[in-house]
């Protein structure tokens, strides 16, 4: 029973001894001013090191986005095999890697065919099984063509992804049973991007040119919001994207021409011009045929002329062909050739008849060319009909009577010279009905500085400011930790540091209470700060002596005995 009773008592004594030891250790640590200084210093170093690691951490950028699950798994496996750190963003829709490795990783992954993408091109034909049916081969060809077209469309800048659906033409021996090819294109545009009408027409042209027997009218293009982008009839306005682009380019050319000729005179920021061009895109062909009457006074063009003469009388006239026959004796006169009067594409000019005994017959037939004028005119497209130009000129810098800088309007003569320059630059034509207006008015200050207001939107400056801000945050945190945590503890340690052995001698301390200052002498006035330091050091010495007396009273008694013997 005694053993059983003594064990709990000894355990309790041991616990009390352990607790007293912990309390004594904690009291020693609290009494030592160097311990808080070390703890605070270690905390400051840890915080500064963590902030430095955070500031020097690599900047993660997007490697790929909108990956399929299969491509994402292959790319992650490849990154892990290369020991490349990666992160996910946008709910797992984007894969991030360190910014300095983005381009290198893209090239290396492209060498291995990653990502493969969701569009299967004509490579599907390479994996066909032996003995495949004709229907399956035709379906694979259609899938490959759809994938190739989708990949080509995705190469456009504003397009993020694309899907192409083809309905191939079905030939038939009967014309009424033939079905033309049709196509549908679904586009997913990048955020904030749009497609112009010219770009949509380019997609339609590309798809219709890649599929046999596919007309442009049978191609439908739709975006991710369900909006119809393709308009075969031009949207009912009669203009397509190319025509609108032509008008904008024409107006921009005239505007730049006017501003470039006035900029050296007035300054580039002191002139603004706007041009409105009216362009006729109609295509016309004209053919005219005009007949002119024959000229009576002036000879007209003669196509053919025939003259016949016949004479009859009592004497026989010489007839026949000159030569040997003319030397033969006269005989019966040959029968003259008589042509009846005719009007074959001409007219009988003169006809004279006489009687049989003595007559003279004369016939003249002249055929004239009929005047004919044929004109074929084809008016070219995009014919400029009218130009309307508005130019605003800023006030010029001047000085008032007190010598202060002011803005002054231009004088009428200089304004008229500017108007003449603009006329020459735009090719002013009164017959065309062009309009020109030049106004002299002061510009607002925001108009001049608007181009320099958003410099901070540049990605280069944004990245630079982020990097500088990180390091400034690290420096500010380190400075605050030093001033608010480490510096007060360091000052406390310096104030509570034990005095040297010469100052801690007991003789002056014991003699101090018995020393009586003389009445005429005033006690020396020490600075309050130094007095606080001495009192705190004295209190610390007394506390250390009390602890020493509790721990080793024999040594304290021996020290006191030595003091008493020394005074004796």
mmCIF file with all atom_site columns, C-alpha atoms in Angstrom, residues 446-532:
data_model
loop_
_atom_site.group_PDB
_atom_site.id
_atom_site.type_symbol
_atom_site.label_atom_id
_atom_site.label_alt_id
_atom_site.label_comp_id
_atom_site.label_asym_id
_atom_site.label_entity_id
_atom_site.label_seq_id
_atom_site.pdbx_PDB_ins_code
_atom_site.Cartn_x
_atom_site.Cartn_y
_atom_site.Cartn_z
_atom_site.occupancy
_atom_site.B_iso_or_equiv
_atom_site.pdbx_formal_charge
_atom_site.auth_seq_id
_atom_site.auth_comp_id
_atom_site.auth_asym_id
_atom_site.auth_atom_id
_atom_site.pdbx_PDB_model_num
ATOM 1  C CA . UNK A 1 446 ? -8.392 67.287 -75.331 1.00 0.00 ? 446 UNK A CA 1
ATOM 2  C CA . UNK A 1 447 ? -8.398 66.738 -79.090 1.00 0.00 ? 447 UNK A CA 1
ATOM 3  C CA . UNK A 1 448 ? -4.646 67.220 -79.345 1.00 0.00 ? 448 UNK A CA 1
ATOM 4  C CA . UNK A 1 449 ? -3.802 65.120 -76.275 1.00 0.00 ? 449 UNK A CA 1
ATOM 5  C CA . UNK A 1 450 ? -6.265 62.304 -76.931 1.00 0.00 ? 450 UNK A CA 1
ATOM 6  C CA . UNK A 1 451 ? -3.650 60.181 -78.723 1.00 0.00 ? 451 UNK A CA 1
ATOM 7  C CA . UNK A 1 452 ? -1.287 60.328 -75.726 1.00 0.00 ? 452 UNK A CA 1
ATOM 8  C CA . UNK A 1 453 ? -3.885 59.696 -73.011 1.00 0.00 ? 453 UNK A CA 1
ATOM 9  C CA . UNK A 1 454 ? -4.051 55.932 -73.045 1.00 0.00 ? 454 UNK A CA 1
ATOM 10 C CA . UNK A 1 455 ? -0.357 55.036 -73.095 1.00 0.00 ? 455 UNK A CA 1
ATOM 11 C CA . UNK A 1 456 ? -0.817 52.872 -70.005 1.00 0.00 ? 456 UNK A CA 1
ATOM 12 C CA . UNK A 1 457 ? -3.040 50.491 -71.967 1.00 0.00 ? 457 UNK A CA 1
ATOM 13 C CA . UNK A 1 458 ? 0.015  49.226 -73.810 1.00 0.00 ? 458 UNK A CA 1
ATOM 14 C CA . UNK A 1 459 ? 0.786  45.614 -72.692 1.00 0.00 ? 459 UNK A CA 1
ATOM 15 C CA . UNK A 1 460 ? 4.502  46.434 -72.505 1.00 0.00 ? 460 UNK A CA 1
ATOM 16 C CA . UNK A 1 461 ? 3.969  49.209 -69.977 1.00 0.00 ? 461 UNK A CA 1
ATOM 17 C CA . UNK A 1 462 ? 1.472  47.108 -68.061 1.00 0.00 ? 462 UNK A CA 1
ATOM 18 C CA . UNK A 1 463 ? 3.985  44.274 -67.652 1.00 0.00 ? 463 UNK A CA 1
ATOM 19 C CA . UNK A 1 464 ? 6.741  46.696 -66.661 1.00 0.00 ? 464 UNK A CA 1
ATOM 20 C CA . UNK A 1 465 ? 4.556  48.395 -64.066 1.00 0.00 ? 465 UNK A CA 1
ATOM 21 C CA . UNK A 1 466 ? 3.526  45.041 -62.607 1.00 0.00 ? 466 UNK A CA 1
ATOM 22 C CA . UNK A 1 467 ? 7.154  43.923 -62.246 1.00 0.00 ? 467 UNK A CA 1
ATOM 23 C CA . UNK A 1 468 ? 8.224  47.222 -60.665 1.00 0.00 ? 468 UNK A CA 1
ATOM 24 C CA . UNK A 1 469 ? 5.188  47.171 -58.381 1.00 0.00 ? 469 UNK A CA 1
ATOM 25 C CA . UNK A 1 470 ? 6.097  43.718 -57.061 1.00 0.00 ? 470 UNK A CA 1
ATOM 26 C CA . UNK A 1 471 ? 9.594  44.740 -56.060 1.00 0.00 ? 471 UNK A CA 1
ATOM 27 C CA . UNK A 1 472 ? 8.348  48.013 -54.578 1.00 0.00 ? 472 UNK A CA 1
ATOM 28 C CA . UNK A 1 473 ? 5.894  46.012 -52.483 1.00 0.00 ? 473 UNK A CA 1
ATOM 29 C CA . UNK A 1 474 ? 8.719  43.771 -51.234 1.00 0.00 ? 474 UNK A CA 1
ATOM 30 C CA . UNK A 1 475 ? 10.841 46.784 -50.306 1.00 0.00 ? 475 UNK A CA 1
ATOM 31 C CA . UNK A 1 476 ? 7.936  48.518 -48.573 1.00 0.00 ? 476 UNK A CA 1
ATOM 32 C CA . UNK A 1 477 ? 7.085  45.386 -46.576 1.00 0.00 ? 477 UNK A CA 1
ATOM 33 C CA . UNK A 1 478 ? 10.704 44.952 -45.478 1.00 0.00 ? 478 UNK A CA 1
ATOM 34 C CA . UNK A 1 479 ? 10.897 48.615 -44.430 1.00 0.00 ? 479 UNK A CA 1
ATOM 35 C CA . UNK A 1 480 ? 7.667  48.435 -42.437 1.00 0.00 ? 480 UNK A CA 1
ATOM 36 C CA . UNK A 1 481 ? 8.764  45.255 -40.667 1.00 0.00 ? 481 UNK A CA 1
ATOM 37 C CA . UNK A 1 482 ? 12.037 46.879 -39.692 1.00 0.00 ? 482 UNK A CA 1
ATOM 38 C CA . UNK A 1 483 ? 10.490 50.099 -38.391 1.00 0.00 ? 483 UNK A CA 1
ATOM 39 C CA . UNK A 1 484 ? 7.475  48.567 -36.670 1.00 0.00 ? 484 UNK A CA 1
ATOM 40 C CA . UNK A 1 485 ? 8.861  45.270 -35.338 1.00 0.00 ? 485 UNK A CA 1
ATOM 41 C CA . UNK A 1 486 ? 12.606 44.890 -35.464 1.00 0.00 ? 486 UNK A CA 1
ATOM 42 C CA . UNK A 1 487 ? 13.698 48.412 -34.558 1.00 0.00 ? 487 UNK A CA 1
ATOM 43 C CA . UNK A 1 488 ? 11.673 48.689 -31.289 1.00 0.00 ? 488 UNK A CA 1
ATOM 44 C CA . UNK A 1 489 ? 12.927 45.272 -30.125 1.00 0.00 ? 489 UNK A CA 1
ATOM 45 C CA . UNK A 1 490 ? 16.506 46.242 -30.967 1.00 0.00 ? 490 UNK A CA 1
ATOM 46 C CA . UNK A 1 491 ? 16.194 49.442 -28.972 1.00 0.00 ? 491 UNK A CA 1
ATOM 47 C CA . UNK A 1 492 ? 14.737 47.556 -26.009 1.00 0.00 ? 492 UNK A CA 1
ATOM 48 C CA . UNK A 1 493 ? 17.617 45.088 -26.142 1.00 0.00 ? 493 UNK A CA 1
ATOM 49 C CA . UNK A 1 494 ? 20.139 47.925 -26.135 1.00 0.00 ? 494 UNK A CA 1
ATOM 50 C CA . UNK A 1 495 ? 18.415 49.565 -23.150 1.00 0.00 ? 495 UNK A CA 1
ATOM 51 C CA . UNK A 1 496 ? 18.190 46.320 -21.139 1.00 0.00 ? 496 UNK A CA 1
ATOM 52 C CA . UNK A 1 497 ? 21.723 45.124 -21.896 1.00 0.00 ? 497 UNK A CA 1
ATOM 53 C CA . UNK A 1 498 ? 23.711 44.427 -18.580 1.00 0.00 ? 498 UNK A CA 1
ATOM 54 C CA . UNK A 1 499 ? 26.222 47.064 -17.507 1.00 0.00 ? 499 UNK A CA 1
ATOM 55 C CA . UNK A 1 500 ? 29.956 46.281 -17.494 1.00 0.00 ? 500 UNK A CA 1
ATOM 56 C CA . UNK A 1 501 ? 31.582 44.706 -14.382 1.00 0.00 ? 501 UNK A CA 1
ATOM 57 C CA . UNK A 1 502 ? 33.174 47.948 -13.252 1.00 0.00 ? 502 UNK A CA 1
ATOM 58 C CA . UNK A 1 503 ? 29.806 49.710 -13.137 1.00 0.00 ? 503 UNK A CA 1
ATOM 59 C CA . UNK A 1 504 ? 28.094 46.747 -11.444 1.00 0.00 ? 504 UNK A CA 1
ATOM 60 C CA . UNK A 1 505 ? 30.480 46.746 -8.410  1.00 0.00 ? 505 UNK A CA 1
ATOM 61 C CA . UNK A 1 506 ? 28.559 46.611 -5.119  1.00 0.00 ? 506 UNK A CA 1
ATOM 62 C CA . UNK A 1 507 ? 30.646 49.217 -3.290  1.00 0.00 ? 507 UNK A CA 1
ATOM 63 C CA . UNK A 1 508 ? 29.286 52.293 -5.066  1.00 0.00 ? 508 UNK A CA 1
ATOM 64 C CA . UNK A 1 509 ? 25.792 50.867 -5.000  1.00 0.00 ? 509 UNK A CA 1
ATOM 65 C CA . UNK A 1 510 ? 25.968 50.216 -1.236  1.00 0.00 ? 510 UNK A CA 1
ATOM 66 C CA . UNK A 1 511 ? 27.585 53.539 -0.549  1.00 0.00 ? 511 UNK A CA 1
ATOM 67 C CA . UNK A 1 512 ? 25.115 55.467 -2.569  1.00 0.00 ? 512 UNK A CA 1
ATOM 68 C CA . UNK A 1 513 ? 22.355 55.484 0.103   1.00 0.00 ? 513 UNK A CA 1
ATOM 69 C CA . UNK A 1 514 ? 24.773 56.698 2.819   1.00 0.00 ? 514 UNK A CA 1
ATOM 70 C CA . UNK A 1 515 ? 26.263 59.452 0.754   1.00 0.00 ? 515 UNK A CA 1
ATOM 71 C CA . UNK A 1 516 ? 24.700 62.759 1.749   1.00 0.00 ? 516 UNK A CA 1
ATOM 72 C CA . UNK A 1 517 ? 25.173 65.589 -0.721  1.00 0.00 ? 517 UNK A CA 1
ATOM 73 C CA . UNK A 1 518 ? 26.145 68.956 0.687   1.00 0.00 ? 518 UNK A CA 1
ATOM 74 C CA . UNK A 1 519 ? 23.501 71.615 0.925   1.00 0.00 ? 519 UNK A CA 1
ATOM 75 C CA . UNK A 1 520 ? 25.343 74.084 -1.238  1.00 0.00 ? 520 UNK A CA 1
ATOM 76 C CA . UNK A 1 521 ? 25.898 71.554 -3.958  1.00 0.00 ? 521 UNK A CA 1
ATOM 77 C CA . UNK A 1 522 ? 23.127 70.623 -6.289  1.00 0.00 ? 522 UNK A CA 1
ATOM 78 C CA . UNK A 1 523 ? 22.866 67.034 -7.467  1.00 0.00 ? 523 UNK A CA 1
ATOM 79 C CA . UNK A 1 524 ? 23.989 66.569 -11.044 1.00 0.00 ? 524 UNK A CA 1
ATOM 80 C CA . UNK A 1 525 ? 21.150 66.664 -13.539 1.00 0.00 ? 525 UNK A CA 1
ATOM 81 C CA . UNK A 1 526 ? 21.442 63.755 -15.944 1.00 0.00 ? 526 UNK A CA 1
ATOM 82 C CA . UNK A 1 527 ? 19.373 63.527 -19.074 1.00 0.00 ? 527 UNK A CA 1
ATOM 83 C CA . UNK A 1 528 ? 16.068 61.747 -18.479 1.00 0.00 ? 528 UNK A CA 1
ATOM 84 C CA . UNK A 1 529 ? 16.817 59.151 -21.114 1.00 0.00 ? 529 UNK A CA 1
ATOM 85 C CA . UNK A 1 530 ? 20.127 58.127 -19.509 1.00 0.00 ? 530 UNK A CA 1
ATOM 86 C CA . UNK A 1 531 ? 18.445 58.039 -16.061 1.00 0.00 ? 531 UNK A CA 1
ATOM 87 C CA . UNK A 1 532 ? 15.876 55.619 -17.385 1.00 0.00 ? 532 UNK A CA 1
#
